[in-house]
Tab-separated table of C-alpha atoms in Angstrom:
chain	number	residue	atom	x	y	z
A	17	MET	CA	-97.894	-151.792	-5.248
A	18	ASP	CA	-95.842	-148.672	-5.936
A	19	LEU	CA	-95.653	-146.190	-3.094
A	20	TYR	CA	-95.657	-142.436	-3.520
A	21	GLU	CA	-92.356	-140.695	-2.891
A	22	HIS	CA	-93.465	-139.303	0.486
A	23	GLN	CA	-94.436	-142.834	1.584
A	24	ALA	CA	-91.051	-144.191	0.505
A	25	ARG	CA	-89.330	-141.401	2.434
A	26	GLN	CA	-91.384	-142.327	5.484
A	27	LEU	CA	-90.012	-145.879	5.311
A	28	PHE	CA	-86.471	-144.600	4.842
A	29	GLU	CA	-86.791	-142.377	7.899
A	30	GLU	CA	-88.237	-145.192	9.990
A	31	HIS	CA	-85.224	-147.357	9.112
A	32	GLY	CA	-82.662	-144.695	9.917
A	33	ILE	CA	-81.889	-143.395	6.409
A	34	PRO	CA	-81.633	-139.572	6.710
A	35	VAL	CA	-84.029	-137.507	4.564
A	36	PRO	CA	-84.527	-133.723	4.440
A	37	PRO	CA	-87.555	-132.314	6.332
A	38	ALA	CA	-90.684	-132.388	4.172
A	39	GLU	CA	-94.489	-132.219	4.338
A	40	VAL	CA	-97.286	-133.208	1.948
A	41	THR	CA	-100.404	-131.257	1.027
A	42	ASP	CA	-103.150	-130.975	-1.551
A	43	SER	CA	-103.724	-127.289	-0.792
A	44	PRO	CA	-101.765	-124.380	-2.350
A	45	GLU	CA	-102.579	-122.231	0.672
A	46	GLU	CA	-101.189	-124.881	3.018
A	47	ALA	CA	-98.077	-125.091	0.835
A	48	ARG	CA	-97.315	-121.505	1.783
A	49	GLY	CA	-97.390	-122.397	5.469
A	50	ILE	CA	-95.233	-125.521	4.944
A	51	ALA	CA	-92.587	-123.482	3.076
A	52	ARG	CA	-92.560	-121.004	5.957
A	53	ARG	CA	-91.976	-123.853	8.434
A	54	LEU	CA	-89.190	-125.220	6.240
A	55	GLY	CA	-87.351	-121.910	6.312
A	56	GLY	CA	-88.847	-120.094	3.321
A	57	ARG	CA	-87.306	-121.846	0.298
A	58	ALA	CA	-88.748	-125.245	-0.662
A	59	VAL	CA	-88.599	-127.836	-3.406
A	60	VAL	CA	-92.161	-128.530	-4.569
A	61	LYS	CA	-92.553	-132.051	-5.951
A	62	ALA	CA	-95.580	-133.642	-7.618
A	63	GLN	CA	-96.643	-136.856	-5.921
A	64	VAL	CA	-97.397	-139.379	-8.684
A	65	ARG	CA	-96.419	-143.015	-9.151
A	66	THR	CA	-94.254	-142.466	-12.222
A	67	GLY	CA	-90.835	-141.179	-13.148
A	68	GLY	CA	-89.904	-138.178	-15.270
A	69	ARG	CA	-91.584	-135.652	-12.974
A	70	GLY	CA	-88.738	-133.167	-13.309
A	71	LYS	CA	-88.802	-133.209	-17.116
A	72	ALA	CA	-92.583	-132.722	-17.020
A	73	GLY	CA	-92.328	-129.676	-14.770
A	74	GLY	CA	-93.475	-131.483	-11.664
A	75	VAL	CA	-90.396	-130.642	-9.545
A	76	ARG	CA	-89.577	-126.963	-8.961
A	77	LEU	CA	-87.705	-124.795	-6.510
A	78	ALA	CA	-89.736	-122.067	-4.782
A	79	ALA	CA	-87.733	-119.123	-3.482
A	80	ASP	CA	-90.176	-118.110	-0.723
A	81	PRO	CA	-93.560	-119.067	0.771
A	82	ALA	CA	-95.536	-117.011	-1.754
A	83	ALA	CA	-93.724	-118.706	-4.618
A	84	ALA	CA	-94.355	-122.080	-2.965
A	85	GLU	CA	-98.099	-121.410	-2.980
A	86	LEU	CA	-98.055	-120.331	-6.620
A	87	THR	CA	-95.906	-123.316	-7.644
A	88	ALA	CA	-98.122	-125.785	-5.787
A	89	ARG	CA	-101.154	-124.264	-7.519
A	90	GLN	CA	-99.489	-124.780	-10.898
A	91	ILE	CA	-98.420	-128.386	-10.228
A	92	LEU	CA	-101.634	-129.636	-8.585
A	93	GLY	CA	-103.919	-131.034	-11.265
A	94	MET	CA	-101.114	-131.516	-13.792
A	95	ASP	CA	-101.108	-134.636	-15.944
A	96	ILE	CA	-97.775	-136.445	-15.849
A	97	LYS	CA	-97.721	-139.486	-18.126
A	98	GLY	CA	-101.398	-140.085	-17.528
A	99	HIS	CA	-101.163	-139.524	-13.755
A	100	ARG	CA	-103.104	-136.590	-12.319
A	101	VAL	CA	-101.255	-134.775	-9.547
A	102	GLY	CA	-103.446	-134.765	-6.453
A	103	ALA	CA	-100.794	-133.806	-3.875
A	104	VAL	CA	-97.419	-132.162	-3.656
A	105	MET	CA	-94.535	-132.614	-1.242
A	106	LEU	CA	-92.524	-129.638	-0.116
A	107	ALA	CA	-88.981	-130.501	0.961
A	108	GLN	CA	-86.204	-128.424	2.453
A	109	PRO	CA	-83.533	-127.667	-0.190
A	110	VAL	CA	-80.130	-129.319	0.274
A	111	ASP	CA	-76.659	-128.247	-0.837
A	112	ILE	CA	-75.284	-131.119	-2.893
A	113	GLU	CA	-71.651	-132.064	-3.361
A	114	ALA	CA	-72.212	-135.434	-5.091
A	115	GLU	CA	-75.153	-137.550	-6.308
A	116	TYR	CA	-75.371	-141.377	-6.364
A	117	TYR	CA	-77.861	-144.025	-7.483
A	118	VAL	CA	-78.584	-147.103	-5.352
A	119	SER	CA	-81.296	-149.781	-5.520
A	120	TYR	CA	-82.162	-153.372	-4.705
A	121	VAL	CA	-84.468	-155.259	-7.047
A	122	LEU	CA	-85.860	-158.782	-7.133
A	123	ASP	CA	-84.223	-160.941	-9.808
A	124	ARG	CA	-86.602	-163.884	-10.221
A	125	ALA	CA	-84.535	-165.480	-12.973
A	126	ALA	CA	-81.519	-165.728	-10.662
A	127	GLY	CA	-83.558	-166.593	-7.564
A	128	GLY	CA	-82.210	-163.663	-5.584
A	129	PHE	CA	-81.834	-159.906	-5.519
A	130	LEU	CA	-79.673	-157.534	-7.480
A	131	ALA	CA	-77.953	-154.438	-6.100
A	132	VAL	CA	-77.705	-151.765	-8.787
A	133	ALA	CA	-75.537	-148.739	-7.953
A	134	SER	CA	-73.731	-145.907	-9.655
A	135	ALA	CA	-71.638	-142.929	-8.692
A	136	GLU	CA	-73.554	-140.978	-11.342
A	137	GLY	CA	-76.963	-140.460	-9.793
A	138	GLY	CA	-79.580	-137.812	-10.413
A	139	THR	CA	-80.427	-138.919	-13.948
A	140	ASP	CA	-82.255	-141.887	-15.491
A	141	ILE	CA	-80.272	-145.024	-14.744
A	142	GLU	CA	-81.224	-146.292	-18.213
A	143	GLU	CA	-79.433	-143.323	-19.786
A	144	ILE	CA	-76.317	-143.986	-17.719
A	145	ALA	CA	-76.377	-147.680	-18.570
A	146	ALA	CA	-76.758	-146.891	-22.265
A	147	SER	CA	-74.016	-144.266	-22.527
A	148	ARG	CA	-71.553	-145.607	-19.933
A	149	PRO	CA	-72.470	-149.160	-18.895
A	150	GLU	CA	-69.242	-149.501	-16.950
A	151	ALA	CA	-70.547	-146.763	-14.604
A	152	VAL	CA	-73.364	-148.993	-13.316
A	153	ALA	CA	-72.465	-151.816	-10.915
A	154	ARG	CA	-74.753	-154.870	-10.663
A	155	ILE	CA	-73.982	-157.040	-7.648
A	156	PRO	CA	-76.016	-160.192	-6.842
A	157	VAL	CA	-77.346	-160.387	-3.300
A	158	ASP	CA	-78.118	-163.730	-1.674
A	159	PRO	CA	-81.402	-163.188	0.223
A	160	ALA	CA	-80.342	-165.706	2.874
A	161	GLU	CA	-77.219	-163.671	3.636
A	162	GLY	CA	-78.618	-160.195	2.981
A	163	VAL	CA	-76.574	-157.045	2.957
A	164	THR	CA	-74.097	-156.868	5.820
A	165	SER	CA	-71.617	-154.052	6.257
A	166	ALA	CA	-69.077	-156.145	4.357
A	167	LYS	CA	-71.499	-156.734	1.463
A	168	ALA	CA	-72.446	-153.047	1.427
A	169	GLY	CA	-68.756	-152.200	1.246
A	170	GLU	CA	-68.399	-154.503	-1.754
A	171	ILE	CA	-71.335	-152.770	-3.475
A	172	ALA	CA	-69.963	-149.324	-2.705
A	173	GLU	CA	-66.519	-150.199	-3.975
A	174	ALA	CA	-67.841	-151.742	-7.188
A	175	ALA	CA	-69.944	-148.631	-7.923
A	176	GLY	CA	-67.360	-146.086	-6.876
A	177	LEU	CA	-69.414	-144.827	-3.917
A	178	PRO	CA	-67.696	-143.312	-0.860
A	179	PRO	CA	-67.437	-145.311	2.406
A	180	GLN	CA	-70.027	-142.994	4.031
A	181	THR	CA	-72.759	-144.690	1.919
A	182	VAL	CA	-72.224	-148.140	3.472
A	183	ASP	CA	-74.608	-147.531	6.346
A	184	ALA	CA	-77.327	-146.297	3.988
A	185	LEU	CA	-76.856	-149.411	1.799
A	186	VAL	CA	-77.324	-151.675	4.800
A	187	ARG	CA	-80.412	-149.784	5.968
A	188	LEU	CA	-81.913	-149.736	2.495
A	189	TRP	CA	-81.734	-153.532	2.488
A	190	GLN	CA	-83.500	-153.526	5.855
A	191	VAL	CA	-86.304	-151.499	4.242
A	192	LEU	CA	-86.671	-154.128	1.507
A	193	VAL	CA	-86.823	-157.044	3.960
A	194	ALA	CA	-88.999	-155.472	6.654
A	195	GLU	CA	-91.503	-154.004	4.197
A	196	ASP	CA	-91.737	-156.999	1.811
A	197	ALA	CA	-90.520	-154.906	-1.122
A	198	LEU	CA	-89.648	-156.032	-4.630
A	199	LEU	CA	-87.762	-152.811	-5.336
A	200	VAL	CA	-86.217	-150.064	-3.240
A	201	GLU	CA	-84.469	-147.220	-5.007
A	202	VAL	CA	-82.853	-143.924	-4.036
A	203	ASN	CA	-82.029	-141.491	-6.804
A	204	PRO	CA	-80.298	-139.412	-5.827
A	205	LEU	CA	-78.565	-140.438	-2.662
A	206	VAL	CA	-76.455	-137.333	-2.038
A	207	ARG	CA	-73.424	-136.204	-0.082
A	208	THR	CA	-73.557	-132.659	1.284
A	209	PRO	CA	-70.511	-130.389	1.615
A	210	GLN	CA	-70.552	-131.279	5.320
A	211	GLY	CA	-70.266	-135.022	4.461
A	212	ARG	CA	-73.835	-135.997	5.340
A	213	ILE	CA	-75.532	-138.720	3.303
A	214	LEU	CA	-79.193	-137.981	2.514
A	215	ALA	CA	-81.898	-139.688	0.438
A	216	LEU	CA	-83.489	-136.941	-1.673
A	217	ASP	CA	-85.869	-139.145	-3.660
A	218	GLY	CA	-87.147	-142.682	-3.248
A	219	LYS	CA	-89.124	-145.372	-4.976
A	220	VAL	CA	-90.488	-148.475	-3.255
A	221	THR	CA	-92.512	-151.284	-4.865
A	222	LEU	CA	-94.166	-153.605	-2.362
A	223	ASP	CA	-95.019	-157.256	-3.011
A	224	ASP	CA	-98.802	-157.457	-3.376
A	225	ASN	CA	-98.658	-161.066	-2.150
A	226	ALA	CA	-97.457	-159.785	1.242
A	227	ARG	CA	-100.027	-157.030	1.719
A	228	PHE	CA	-101.845	-159.072	4.332
A	229	ARG	CA	-98.954	-158.363	6.700
A	230	GLN	CA	-98.417	-154.750	5.619
A	231	GLU	CA	-101.746	-153.525	6.910
A	232	ARG	CA	-100.934	-149.841	6.968
A	233	TRP	CA	-100.993	-149.751	3.161
A	234	GLY	CA	-104.485	-151.275	3.114
A	235	ALA	CA	-105.641	-154.763	2.250
A	236	GLY	CA	-107.360	-153.833	-1.010
A	237	THR	CA	-105.935	-153.416	-4.475
A	238	PRO	CA	-104.412	-149.966	-5.078
A	239	ALA	CA	-105.912	-147.703	-7.681
A	240	PRO	CA	-103.175	-146.572	-10.062
A	241	GLY	CA	-103.548	-143.119	-11.587
A	242	ASP	CA	-102.671	-144.287	-15.106
A	243	PRO	CA	-105.583	-146.072	-16.871
A	244	LEU	CA	-103.302	-148.711	-18.391
A	245	GLU	CA	-101.710	-149.354	-14.999
A	246	ALA	CA	-105.202	-149.656	-13.534
A	247	ALA	CA	-106.194	-152.151	-16.258
A	248	ALA	CA	-103.022	-154.158	-15.643
A	249	ALA	CA	-103.571	-154.126	-11.862
A	250	ALA	CA	-107.090	-155.452	-12.394
A	251	LYS	CA	-105.547	-158.384	-14.299
A	252	GLY	CA	-102.942	-158.981	-11.596
A	253	LEU	CA	-100.041	-157.805	-13.751
A	254	ASN	CA	-96.921	-156.028	-12.484
A	255	TYR	CA	-96.939	-153.195	-15.044
A	256	VAL	CA	-95.451	-149.711	-14.990
A	257	ARG	CA	-96.015	-147.327	-17.893
A	258	LEU	CA	-92.958	-145.434	-19.184
A	259	ASP	CA	-92.592	-142.895	-21.983
A	260	GLY	CA	-91.038	-144.903	-24.826
A	261	GLU	CA	-92.092	-146.781	-27.942
A	262	VAL	CA	-90.898	-150.388	-27.378
A	263	GLY	CA	-93.221	-152.478	-25.237
A	264	VAL	CA	-91.352	-154.881	-22.975
A	265	ILE	CA	-92.622	-158.154	-21.461
A	266	GLY	CA	-90.391	-160.500	-19.475
A	267	ASN	CA	-90.381	-162.980	-16.612
A	268	GLY	CA	-88.535	-161.672	-13.584
A	269	ALA	CA	-88.013	-158.090	-12.446
A	270	GLY	CA	-84.218	-158.292	-12.856
A	271	LEU	CA	-84.512	-159.626	-16.414
A	272	VAL	CA	-87.064	-156.985	-17.355
A	273	MET	CA	-84.876	-154.185	-15.923
A	274	SER	CA	-81.885	-155.522	-17.877
A	275	THR	CA	-84.060	-155.625	-20.986
A	276	LEU	CA	-85.018	-151.950	-20.487
A	277	ASP	CA	-81.300	-151.094	-20.330
A	278	VAL	CA	-80.510	-153.029	-23.510
A	279	VAL	CA	-83.408	-151.449	-25.409
A	280	ALA	CA	-82.155	-148.017	-24.347
A	281	GLY	CA	-78.674	-148.982	-25.458
A	282	CYS	CA	-80.068	-149.742	-28.914
A	283	GLY	CA	-81.291	-146.166	-29.337
A	284	ALA	CA	-84.938	-146.753	-28.417
A	285	ARG	CA	-86.989	-146.034	-25.311
A	286	PRO	CA	-88.912	-148.651	-23.362
A	287	ALA	CA	-92.654	-147.985	-23.216
A	288	ASN	CA	-93.271	-149.996	-20.065
A	289	PHE	CA	-92.062	-152.415	-17.430
A	290	LEU	CA	-94.121	-155.632	-17.448
A	291	ASP	CA	-93.065	-158.643	-15.372
A	292	ILE	CA	-95.279	-161.681	-15.945
A	293	GLY	CA	-93.447	-163.586	-13.202
A	294	GLY	CA	-92.902	-167.309	-13.223
A	295	GLY	CA	-96.140	-168.334	-14.905
A	296	ALA	CA	-96.427	-167.313	-18.562
A	297	SER	CA	-99.742	-169.028	-19.324
A	298	ALA	CA	-101.831	-168.189	-22.347
A	299	ARG	CA	-104.141	-166.060	-20.179
A	300	VAL	CA	-101.268	-164.162	-18.578
A	301	MET	CA	-99.595	-163.605	-21.957
A	302	ALA	CA	-102.861	-162.496	-23.552
A	303	ASP	CA	-103.523	-160.063	-20.702
A	304	GLY	CA	-99.978	-158.718	-20.954
A	305	LEU	CA	-100.116	-158.249	-24.694
A	306	SER	CA	-103.526	-156.573	-24.532
A	307	VAL	CA	-102.276	-154.021	-22.009
A	308	VAL	CA	-99.028	-153.277	-23.835
A	309	LEU	CA	-100.756	-152.997	-27.231
A	310	ALA	CA	-103.354	-150.606	-25.758
A	311	ASP	CA	-100.623	-147.985	-25.324
A	312	PRO	CA	-100.816	-145.831	-28.506
A	313	ALA	CA	-97.114	-144.913	-28.087
A	314	VAL	CA	-95.997	-148.537	-28.548
A	315	LYS	CA	-94.548	-149.226	-31.997
A	316	SER	CA	-93.124	-152.710	-31.368
A	317	VAL	CA	-93.181	-155.298	-28.584
A	318	LEU	CA	-90.291	-157.316	-27.169
A	319	VAL	CA	-90.972	-160.532	-25.240
A	320	ASN	CA	-87.820	-161.638	-23.417
A	321	VAL	CA	-88.189	-164.913	-21.475
A	322	PHE	CA	-85.668	-167.073	-19.698
A	323	GLY	CA	-87.160	-170.508	-19.122
A	324	GLY	CA	-86.685	-171.929	-15.664
A	325	ILE	CA	-89.471	-173.589	-13.719
A	326	THR	CA	-91.751	-172.478	-16.540
A	327	ALA	CA	-90.231	-174.000	-19.702
A	328	CYS	CA	-89.879	-172.007	-22.920
A	329	ASP	CA	-92.150	-174.345	-24.883
A	330	THR	CA	-94.928	-173.670	-22.387
A	331	VAL	CA	-94.307	-169.920	-22.804
A	332	ALA	CA	-94.373	-170.283	-26.592
A	333	GLU	CA	-97.628	-172.195	-26.476
A	334	GLY	CA	-99.006	-169.423	-24.273
A	335	ILE	CA	-97.972	-166.840	-26.888
A	336	VAL	CA	-99.610	-168.867	-29.693
A	337	GLN	CA	-102.848	-169.211	-27.736
A	338	ALA	CA	-102.744	-165.538	-26.817
A	339	LEU	CA	-102.534	-164.630	-30.495
A	340	GLU	CA	-105.901	-166.292	-30.976
A	341	SER	CA	-107.587	-163.886	-28.563
A	342	VAL	CA	-105.473	-160.736	-29.048
A	343	ARG	CA	-105.318	-158.938	-32.369
A	344	LEU	CA	-101.611	-158.253	-32.869
A	345	THR	CA	-101.410	-154.765	-34.344
A	346	LYS	CA	-97.673	-154.178	-33.754
A	347	PRO	CA	-94.630	-156.318	-34.630
A	348	LEU	CA	-93.631	-158.735	-31.869
A	349	VAL	CA	-90.029	-159.875	-31.312
A	350	VAL	CA	-89.605	-162.946	-29.114
A	351	ARG	CA	-86.394	-164.145	-27.463
A	352	LEU	CA	-86.563	-167.495	-25.663
A	353	ASP	CA	-83.626	-168.902	-23.716
A	354	GLY	CA	-83.154	-171.514	-21.024
A	355	ASN	CA	-85.277	-174.564	-20.321
A	356	ASN	CA	-86.701	-176.066	-23.567
A	357	ALA	CA	-85.808	-172.982	-25.605
A	358	THR	CA	-85.356	-175.016	-28.833
A	359	ARG	CA	-88.795	-176.562	-28.467
A	360	GLY	CA	-90.282	-173.157	-27.736
A	361	ARG	CA	-88.799	-171.644	-30.887
A	362	ALA	CA	-90.174	-174.555	-32.916
A	363	VAL	CA	-93.656	-173.888	-31.542
A	364	LEU	CA	-93.497	-170.291	-32.782
A	365	ASP	CA	-92.014	-171.359	-36.122
A	366	ARG	CA	-94.937	-173.677	-36.719
A	367	ARG	CA	-97.421	-170.902	-35.948
A	368	ALA	CA	-95.592	-168.617	-38.401
A	369	HIS	CA	-97.515	-165.477	-37.478
A	370	PRO	CA	-96.593	-162.702	-39.951
A	371	GLN	CA	-96.132	-160.157	-37.156
A	372	VAL	CA	-93.926	-162.371	-34.962
A	373	GLU	CA	-90.159	-162.584	-35.280
A	374	GLN	CA	-87.628	-164.509	-33.181
A	375	ALA	CA	-84.136	-163.694	-31.984
A	376	THR	CA	-81.697	-165.964	-30.177
A	377	THR	CA	-80.041	-163.299	-27.987
A	378	MET	CA	-81.346	-160.451	-25.842
A	379	ASP	CA	-79.123	-157.951	-27.659
A	380	GLY	CA	-80.347	-159.150	-31.049
A	381	ALA	CA	-83.975	-159.048	-29.954
A	382	ALA	CA	-83.611	-155.533	-28.524
A	383	ARG	CA	-81.884	-154.268	-31.700
A	384	ARG	CA	-84.639	-155.661	-33.893
A	385	ALA	CA	-87.453	-154.311	-31.684
A	386	ALA	CA	-85.777	-150.885	-31.647
A	387	GLN	CA	-85.387	-150.962	-35.445
A	388	LEU	CA	-89.045	-151.910	-35.957
A	389	ALA	CA	-90.149	-149.130	-33.635
A	390	THR	CA	-87.996	-146.603	-35.477
A	391	ASP	CA	-89.275	-147.732	-38.890
A	392	ALA	CA	-92.951	-147.686	-37.833
């Protein structure tokens, strides 16, 4: 379950991560009053469960309460990547001296978590990773040990973050553990001219399997604003729609995030995040393919699987069976590695589907998927 930004900020504040004053409303008239309480000027931000709000015009600075009302009126009802804006958050503007990116994400393939951090925050991390991969630090985190001050210092040093961020890194890990999250992200985490560290934006993805002990978010299934995300949620899939042309399916959030980076590095844009988890059965694969192929922007699909508990031959058999129930309308590039990878490749070779290609490396698979999307 993805939280809205204002919900993520609420968690940050509860765990001692400083955030600027802010309020949420669905009323333009109320936005005027909020801006007045915030001091006049306010940043008006669309509250939708997707990225790219700024590029879509969903984040704007209002110079005074009247402008805040007008801006809220313009943003409310907007469609951002298939998500209708039903509420806006008004936040107090902040003078920024430096921007950073920090996150923790579950890495199922490695059986742990991954800290991803960069001293170049404020933009898409995929763009940074593609243009300057050395600027993004990826530090494994042992869940049994967690993020102590020493570990946070290691992450900060690797990413080129100042020592003042160490406390925020420790507290961000506390958010992940206490809230049963699969992902916590701050972009940007900023330093003000006075040396304060503030979280200006946040993203939190909670583990649906733990919702029974996170009662404040409700026990039912959330209703995503995007129809494809709603369809995926109904099938129990961990799917997030993006704005690219290469569909991505993988097993493990860390592997999928790495795949998104590699696709971006090949000159293409990922169309989605889809983590099928540890079980890549025929039904799961068929459901995943049907959701990804339903996106009209998708030009090619990349399946990137590292066999662990679920062996690659089982995954390959799942793909073959899925092809019997799903009409493959776009080229599919498959990369299998790990447990029984050779057997898995042989299964796909025997099926010899004209739309399915194989690659032995993630880089090779991403290049081919990007090329097919470009040529489509």
